[in-house]
PDB file of C-alpha atoms in Angstrom:
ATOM      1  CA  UNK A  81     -12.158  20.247 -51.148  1.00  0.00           C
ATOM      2  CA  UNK A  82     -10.183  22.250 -48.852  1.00  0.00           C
ATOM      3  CA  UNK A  83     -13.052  24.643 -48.127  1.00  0.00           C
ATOM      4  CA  UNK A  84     -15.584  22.039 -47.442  1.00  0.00           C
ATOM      5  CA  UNK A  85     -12.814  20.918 -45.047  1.00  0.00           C
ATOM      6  CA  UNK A  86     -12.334  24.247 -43.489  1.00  0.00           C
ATOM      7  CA  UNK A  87     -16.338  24.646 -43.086  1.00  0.00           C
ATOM      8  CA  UNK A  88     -16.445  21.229 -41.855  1.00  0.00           C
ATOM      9  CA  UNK A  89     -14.011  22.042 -39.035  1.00  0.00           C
ATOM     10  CA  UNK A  90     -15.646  25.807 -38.414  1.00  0.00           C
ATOM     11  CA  UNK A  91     -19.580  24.036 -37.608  1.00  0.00           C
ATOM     12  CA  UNK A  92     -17.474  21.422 -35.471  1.00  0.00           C
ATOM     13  CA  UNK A  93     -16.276  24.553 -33.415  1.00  0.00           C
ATOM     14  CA  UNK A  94     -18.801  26.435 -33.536  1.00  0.00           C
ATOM     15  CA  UNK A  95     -21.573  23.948 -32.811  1.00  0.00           C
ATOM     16  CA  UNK A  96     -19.663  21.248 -31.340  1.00  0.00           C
ATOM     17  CA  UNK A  97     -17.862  23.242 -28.338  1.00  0.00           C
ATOM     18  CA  UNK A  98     -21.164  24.784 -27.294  1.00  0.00           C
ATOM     19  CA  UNK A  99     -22.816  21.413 -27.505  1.00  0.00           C
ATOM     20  CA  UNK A 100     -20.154  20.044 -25.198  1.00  0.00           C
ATOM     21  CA  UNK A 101     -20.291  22.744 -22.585  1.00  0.00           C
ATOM     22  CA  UNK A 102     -24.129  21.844 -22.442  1.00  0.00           C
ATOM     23  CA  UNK A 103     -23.295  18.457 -22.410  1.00  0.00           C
ATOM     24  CA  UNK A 104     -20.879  18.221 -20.637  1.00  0.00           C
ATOM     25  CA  UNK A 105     -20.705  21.508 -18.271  1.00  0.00           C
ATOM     26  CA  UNK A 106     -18.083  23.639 -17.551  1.00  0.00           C
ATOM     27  CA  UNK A 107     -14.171  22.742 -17.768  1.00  0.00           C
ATOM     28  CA  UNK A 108     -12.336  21.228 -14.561  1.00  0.00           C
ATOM     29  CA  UNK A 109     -10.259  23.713 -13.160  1.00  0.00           C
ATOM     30  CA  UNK A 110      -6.932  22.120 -14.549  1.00  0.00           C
ATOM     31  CA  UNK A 111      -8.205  22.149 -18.305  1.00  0.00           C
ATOM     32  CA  UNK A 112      -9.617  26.405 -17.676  1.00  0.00           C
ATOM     33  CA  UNK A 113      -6.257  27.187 -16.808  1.00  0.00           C
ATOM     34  CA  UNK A 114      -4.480  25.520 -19.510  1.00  0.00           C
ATOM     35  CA  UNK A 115      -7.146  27.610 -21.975  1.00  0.00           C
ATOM     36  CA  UNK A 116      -6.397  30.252 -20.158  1.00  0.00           C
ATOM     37  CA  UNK A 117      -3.112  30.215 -20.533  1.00  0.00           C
ATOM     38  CA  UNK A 118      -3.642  29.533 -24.338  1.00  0.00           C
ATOM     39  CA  UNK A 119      -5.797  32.867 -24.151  1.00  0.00           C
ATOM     40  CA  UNK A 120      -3.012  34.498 -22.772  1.00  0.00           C
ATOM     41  CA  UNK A 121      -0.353  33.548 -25.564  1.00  0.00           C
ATOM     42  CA  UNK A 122      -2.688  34.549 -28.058  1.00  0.00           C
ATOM     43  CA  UNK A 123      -3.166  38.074 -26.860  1.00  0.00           C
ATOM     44  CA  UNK A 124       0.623  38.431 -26.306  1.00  0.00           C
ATOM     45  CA  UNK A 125       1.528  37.123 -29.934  1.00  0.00           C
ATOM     46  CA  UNK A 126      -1.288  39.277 -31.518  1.00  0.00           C
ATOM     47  CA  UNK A 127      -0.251  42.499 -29.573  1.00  0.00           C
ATOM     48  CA  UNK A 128      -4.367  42.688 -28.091  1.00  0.00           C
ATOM     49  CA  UNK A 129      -4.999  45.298 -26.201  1.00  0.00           C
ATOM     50  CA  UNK A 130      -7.900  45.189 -23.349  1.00  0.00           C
ATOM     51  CA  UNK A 131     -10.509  47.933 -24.334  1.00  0.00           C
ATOM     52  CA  UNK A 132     -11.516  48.974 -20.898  1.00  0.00           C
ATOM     53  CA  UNK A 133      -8.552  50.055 -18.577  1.00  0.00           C
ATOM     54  CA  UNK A 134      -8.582  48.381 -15.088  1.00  0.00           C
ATOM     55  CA  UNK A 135     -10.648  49.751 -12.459  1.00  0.00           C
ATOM     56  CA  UNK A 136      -9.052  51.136  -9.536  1.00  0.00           C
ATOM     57  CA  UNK A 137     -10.044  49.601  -6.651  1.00  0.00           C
ATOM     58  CA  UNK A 138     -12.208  52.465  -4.509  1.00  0.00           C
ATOM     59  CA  UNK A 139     -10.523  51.785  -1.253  1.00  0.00           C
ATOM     60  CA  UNK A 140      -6.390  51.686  -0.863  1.00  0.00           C
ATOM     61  CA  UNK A 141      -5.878  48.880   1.303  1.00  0.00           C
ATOM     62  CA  UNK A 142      -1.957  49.916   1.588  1.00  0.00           C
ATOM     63  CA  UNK A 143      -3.278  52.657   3.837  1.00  0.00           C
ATOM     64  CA  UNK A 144      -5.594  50.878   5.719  1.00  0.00           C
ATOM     65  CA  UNK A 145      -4.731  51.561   9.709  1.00  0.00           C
ATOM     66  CA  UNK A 146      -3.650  48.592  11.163  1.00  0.00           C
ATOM     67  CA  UNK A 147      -5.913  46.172  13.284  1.00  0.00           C
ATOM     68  CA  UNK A 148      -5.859  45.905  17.066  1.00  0.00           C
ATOM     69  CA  UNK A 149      -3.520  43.606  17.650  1.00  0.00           C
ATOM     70  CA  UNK A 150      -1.834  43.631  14.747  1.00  0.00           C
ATOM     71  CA  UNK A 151       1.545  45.804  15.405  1.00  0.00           C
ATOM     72  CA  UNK A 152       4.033  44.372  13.079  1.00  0.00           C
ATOM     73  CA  UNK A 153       6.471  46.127  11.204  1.00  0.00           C
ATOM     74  CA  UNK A 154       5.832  49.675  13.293  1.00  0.00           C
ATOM     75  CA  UNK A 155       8.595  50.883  15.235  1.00  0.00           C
ATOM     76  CA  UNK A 156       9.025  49.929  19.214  1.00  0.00           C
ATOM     77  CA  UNK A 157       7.910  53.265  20.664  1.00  0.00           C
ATOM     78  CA  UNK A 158       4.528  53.193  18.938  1.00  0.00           C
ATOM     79  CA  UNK A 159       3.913  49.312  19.548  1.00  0.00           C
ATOM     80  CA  UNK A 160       4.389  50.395  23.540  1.00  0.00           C
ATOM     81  CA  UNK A 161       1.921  53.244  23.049  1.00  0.00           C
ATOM     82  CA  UNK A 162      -0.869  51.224  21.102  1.00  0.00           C
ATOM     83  CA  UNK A 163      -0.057  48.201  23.840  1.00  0.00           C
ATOM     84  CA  UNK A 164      -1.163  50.586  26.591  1.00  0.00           C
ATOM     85  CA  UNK A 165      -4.614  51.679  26.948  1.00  0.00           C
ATOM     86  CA  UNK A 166      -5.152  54.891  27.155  1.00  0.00           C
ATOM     87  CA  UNK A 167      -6.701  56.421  30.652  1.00  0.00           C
ATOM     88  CA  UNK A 168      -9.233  57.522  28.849  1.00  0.00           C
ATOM     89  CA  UNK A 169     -10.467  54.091  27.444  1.00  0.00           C
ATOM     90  CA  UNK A 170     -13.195  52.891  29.928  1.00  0.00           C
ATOM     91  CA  UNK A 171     -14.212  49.512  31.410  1.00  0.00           C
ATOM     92  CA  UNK A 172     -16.459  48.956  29.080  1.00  0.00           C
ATOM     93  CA  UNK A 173     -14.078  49.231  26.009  1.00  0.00           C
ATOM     94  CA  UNK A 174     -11.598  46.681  27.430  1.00  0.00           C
ATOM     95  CA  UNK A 175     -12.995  44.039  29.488  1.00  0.00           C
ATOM     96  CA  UNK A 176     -11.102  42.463  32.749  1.00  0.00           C
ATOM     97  CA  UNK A 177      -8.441  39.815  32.099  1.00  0.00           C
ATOM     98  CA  UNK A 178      -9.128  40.488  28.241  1.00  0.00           C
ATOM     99  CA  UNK A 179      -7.171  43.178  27.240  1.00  0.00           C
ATOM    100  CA  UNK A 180      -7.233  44.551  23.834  1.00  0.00           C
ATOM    101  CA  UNK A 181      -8.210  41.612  22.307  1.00  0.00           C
ATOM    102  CA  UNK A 182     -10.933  41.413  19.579  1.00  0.00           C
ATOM    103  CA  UNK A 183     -13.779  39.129  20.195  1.00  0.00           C
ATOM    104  CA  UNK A 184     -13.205  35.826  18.015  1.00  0.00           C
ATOM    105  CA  UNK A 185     -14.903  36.289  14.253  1.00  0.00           C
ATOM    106  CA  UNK A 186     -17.758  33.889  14.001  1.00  0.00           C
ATOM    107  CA  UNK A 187     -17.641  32.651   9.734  1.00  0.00           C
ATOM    108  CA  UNK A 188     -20.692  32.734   8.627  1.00  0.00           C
ATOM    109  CA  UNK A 189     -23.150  29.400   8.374  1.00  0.00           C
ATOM    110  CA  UNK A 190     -22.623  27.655   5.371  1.00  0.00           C
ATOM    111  CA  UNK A 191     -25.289  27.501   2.625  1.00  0.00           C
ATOM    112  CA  UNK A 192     -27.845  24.853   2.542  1.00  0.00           C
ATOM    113  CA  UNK A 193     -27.445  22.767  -0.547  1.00  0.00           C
ATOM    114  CA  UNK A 194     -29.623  24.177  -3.203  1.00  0.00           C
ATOM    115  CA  UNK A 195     -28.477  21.357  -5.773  1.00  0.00           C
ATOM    116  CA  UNK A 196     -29.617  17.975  -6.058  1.00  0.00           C
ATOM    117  CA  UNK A 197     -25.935  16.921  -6.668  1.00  0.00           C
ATOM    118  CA  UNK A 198     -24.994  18.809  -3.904  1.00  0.00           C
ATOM    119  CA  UNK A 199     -27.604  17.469  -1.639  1.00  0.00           C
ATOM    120  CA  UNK A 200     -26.859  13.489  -2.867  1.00  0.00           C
ATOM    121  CA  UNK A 201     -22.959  14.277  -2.647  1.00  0.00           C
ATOM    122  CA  UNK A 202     -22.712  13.137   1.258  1.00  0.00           C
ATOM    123  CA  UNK A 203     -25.159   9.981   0.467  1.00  0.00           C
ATOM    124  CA  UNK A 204     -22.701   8.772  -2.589  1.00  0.00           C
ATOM    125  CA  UNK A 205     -19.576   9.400  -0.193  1.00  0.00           C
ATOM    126  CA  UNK A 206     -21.050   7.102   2.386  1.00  0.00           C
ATOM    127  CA  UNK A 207     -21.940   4.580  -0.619  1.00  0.00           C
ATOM    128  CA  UNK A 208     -18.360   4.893  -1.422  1.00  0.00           C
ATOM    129  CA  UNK A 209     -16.922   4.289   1.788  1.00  0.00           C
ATOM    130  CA  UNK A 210     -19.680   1.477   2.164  1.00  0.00           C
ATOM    131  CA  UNK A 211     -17.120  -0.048  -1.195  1.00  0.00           C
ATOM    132  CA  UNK A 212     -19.786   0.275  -3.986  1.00  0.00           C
ATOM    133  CA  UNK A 213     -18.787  -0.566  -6.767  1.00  0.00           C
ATOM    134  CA  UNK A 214     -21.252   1.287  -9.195  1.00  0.00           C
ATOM    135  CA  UNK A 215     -24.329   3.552  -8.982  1.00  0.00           C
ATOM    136  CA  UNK A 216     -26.360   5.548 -11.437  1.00  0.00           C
ATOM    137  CA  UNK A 217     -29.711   7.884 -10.790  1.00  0.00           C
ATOM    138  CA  UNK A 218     -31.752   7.621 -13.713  1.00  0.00           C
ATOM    139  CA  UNK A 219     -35.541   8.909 -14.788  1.00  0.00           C
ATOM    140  CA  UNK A 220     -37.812   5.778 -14.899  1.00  0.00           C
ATOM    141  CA  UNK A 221     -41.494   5.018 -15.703  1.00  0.00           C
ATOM    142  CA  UNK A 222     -43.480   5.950 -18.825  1.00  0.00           C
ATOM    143  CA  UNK A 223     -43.944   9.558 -18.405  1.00  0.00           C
ATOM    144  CA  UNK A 224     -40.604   9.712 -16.339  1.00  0.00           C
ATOM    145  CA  UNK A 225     -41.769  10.886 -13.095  1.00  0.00           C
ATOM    146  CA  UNK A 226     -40.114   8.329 -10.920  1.00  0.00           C
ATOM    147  CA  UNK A 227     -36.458   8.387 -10.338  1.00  0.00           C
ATOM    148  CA  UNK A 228     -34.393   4.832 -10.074  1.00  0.00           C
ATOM    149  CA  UNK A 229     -31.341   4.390  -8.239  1.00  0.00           C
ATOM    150  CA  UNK A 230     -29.334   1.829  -8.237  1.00  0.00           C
ATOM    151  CA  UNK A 231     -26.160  -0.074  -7.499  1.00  0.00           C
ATOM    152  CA  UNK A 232     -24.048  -2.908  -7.271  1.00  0.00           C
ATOM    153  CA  UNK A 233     -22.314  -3.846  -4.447  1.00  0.00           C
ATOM    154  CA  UNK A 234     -19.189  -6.694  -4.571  1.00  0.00           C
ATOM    155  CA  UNK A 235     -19.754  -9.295  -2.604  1.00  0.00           C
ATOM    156  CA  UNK A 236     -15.932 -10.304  -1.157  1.00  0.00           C
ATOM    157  CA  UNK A 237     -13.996 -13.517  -2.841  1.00  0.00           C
ATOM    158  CA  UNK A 238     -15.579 -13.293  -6.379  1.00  0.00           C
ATOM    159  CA  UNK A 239     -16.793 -11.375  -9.128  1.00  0.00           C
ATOM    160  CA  UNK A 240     -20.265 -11.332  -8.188  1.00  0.00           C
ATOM    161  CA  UNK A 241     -22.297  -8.860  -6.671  1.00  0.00           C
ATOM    162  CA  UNK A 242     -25.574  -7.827  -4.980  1.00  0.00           C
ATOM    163  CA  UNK A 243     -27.557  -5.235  -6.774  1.00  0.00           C
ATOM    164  CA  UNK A 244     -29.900  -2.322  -4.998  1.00  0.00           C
ATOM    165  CA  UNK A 245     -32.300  -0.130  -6.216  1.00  0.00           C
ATOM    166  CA  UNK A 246     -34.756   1.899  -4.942  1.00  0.00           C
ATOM    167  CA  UNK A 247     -38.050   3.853  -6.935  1.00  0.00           C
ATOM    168  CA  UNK A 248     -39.544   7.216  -5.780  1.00  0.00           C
ATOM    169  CA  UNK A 249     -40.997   9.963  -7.470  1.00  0.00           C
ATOM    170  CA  UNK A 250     -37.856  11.915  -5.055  1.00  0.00           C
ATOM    171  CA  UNK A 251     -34.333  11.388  -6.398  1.00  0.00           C
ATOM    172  CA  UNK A 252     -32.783  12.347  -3.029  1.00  0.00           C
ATOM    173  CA  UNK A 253     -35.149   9.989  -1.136  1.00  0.00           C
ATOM    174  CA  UNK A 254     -34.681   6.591  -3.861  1.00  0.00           C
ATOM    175  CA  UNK A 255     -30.238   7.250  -2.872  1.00  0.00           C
ATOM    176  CA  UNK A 256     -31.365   7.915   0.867  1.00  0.00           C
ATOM    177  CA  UNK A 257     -33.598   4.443   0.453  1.00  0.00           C
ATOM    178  CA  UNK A 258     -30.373   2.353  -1.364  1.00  0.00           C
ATOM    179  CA  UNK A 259     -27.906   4.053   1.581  1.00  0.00           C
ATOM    180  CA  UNK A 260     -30.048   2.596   4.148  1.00  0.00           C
ATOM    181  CA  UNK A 261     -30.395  -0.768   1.896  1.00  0.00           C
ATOM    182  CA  UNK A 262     -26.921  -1.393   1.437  1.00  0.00           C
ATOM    183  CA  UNK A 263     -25.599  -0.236   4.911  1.00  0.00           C
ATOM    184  CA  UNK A 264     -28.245  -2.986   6.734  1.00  0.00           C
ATOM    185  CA  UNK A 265     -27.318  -5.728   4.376  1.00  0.00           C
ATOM    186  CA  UNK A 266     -23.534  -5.242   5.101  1.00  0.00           C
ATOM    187  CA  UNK A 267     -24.319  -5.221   9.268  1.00  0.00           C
ATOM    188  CA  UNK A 268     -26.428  -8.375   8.480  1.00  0.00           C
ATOM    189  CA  UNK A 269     -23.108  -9.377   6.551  1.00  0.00           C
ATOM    190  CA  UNK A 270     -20.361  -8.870   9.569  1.00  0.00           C
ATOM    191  CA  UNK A 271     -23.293 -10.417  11.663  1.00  0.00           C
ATOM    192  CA  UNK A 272     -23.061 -13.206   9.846  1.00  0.00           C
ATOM    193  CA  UNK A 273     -19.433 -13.529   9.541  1.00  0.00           C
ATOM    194  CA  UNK A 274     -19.430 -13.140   6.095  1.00  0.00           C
TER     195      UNK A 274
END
């Protein structure tokens, strides 16, 4: 008995934890790190030894020559020399009224969303903030081709509510389609004075 129990729990792991992360996805950031940290014990308590040393990075940054501008920690005498441009330095180097300062770094454009999750994300946040209550995308139609969204929005003083939905053979465009829905009935709403 104990071995069928034993087996019984070793397919659950085995097949059940892989299921889940297919399922499922990956773990939220709070639940990796207490794994992690389980990980971590485990190695300590079983003396584990990494196989491959660390890499050393290829470039020391500890003796890395400082920035323009940046002259902390150096002594006086050399902040007053690296303050003053040399004669040498041209008009070109340092620009009038400028000095020595570094153009302003420009971070670079954010990627377009490549997801349909992340592309809907900003449509569900305005849903939210419209007070839906609940929404679901779902595949509809025989062959499931179309995509169905809907929701449900409260309507105020009771337990009722007014249901959207919206059918396209585009996810993004049946949420777009509900957004635009629910926002004009809750104008026609405050118009109303409801």
């Amino acid at each position: 008995m104990a071995t069928l129990f034993r087996a019984a729990v070793m397919m659950s792991v085995l097949v059940g934890l892989p299921g889940a992360w297919i399922y499922y996805g990956p773990l939220p950031s709070s639940a990796q790190r207490v794994v992690d940290r389980f990980v971590t014990i485990a190695k300590e308590a079983t003396g584990w030894k990494s196989a491959e040393p660390a890499a050393k990075p290829a470039w020391d940054f500890t003796k890395s020559e400082p920035i323009v501008g940046q002259t902390a920690g150096m002594n006086p005498a050399a902040r007053s020399e690296q303050s003053q441009p040399s004669t040498e330095q041209t008009s070109a180097t340092i620009a009038p009224g400028f000095g020595s300062a570094l153009p302003p770094v420009e971070a670079p454009a954010p990627a377009p969303p490549t997801t349909l999750a992340e592309r809907v994300e900003p449509l569900l946040v305005q849903l939210r903030q419209l007070g839906v209550a609940e929404y679901a995308l779902e595949r509809w139609g025989g062959e499931g081709k179309l995509y169905r969204f809907h929701c449900e929005m409260p309507i105020s003083g009771g337990s009722l509510t007014q249901q959207f939905e919206a059918v396209t053979a585009d996810p993004e465009a049946s949420v777009e389609q509900v957004v635009t829905e629910v926002s004009q009935w809750r104008v026609a709403r405050q118009a109303g004075g409801m």
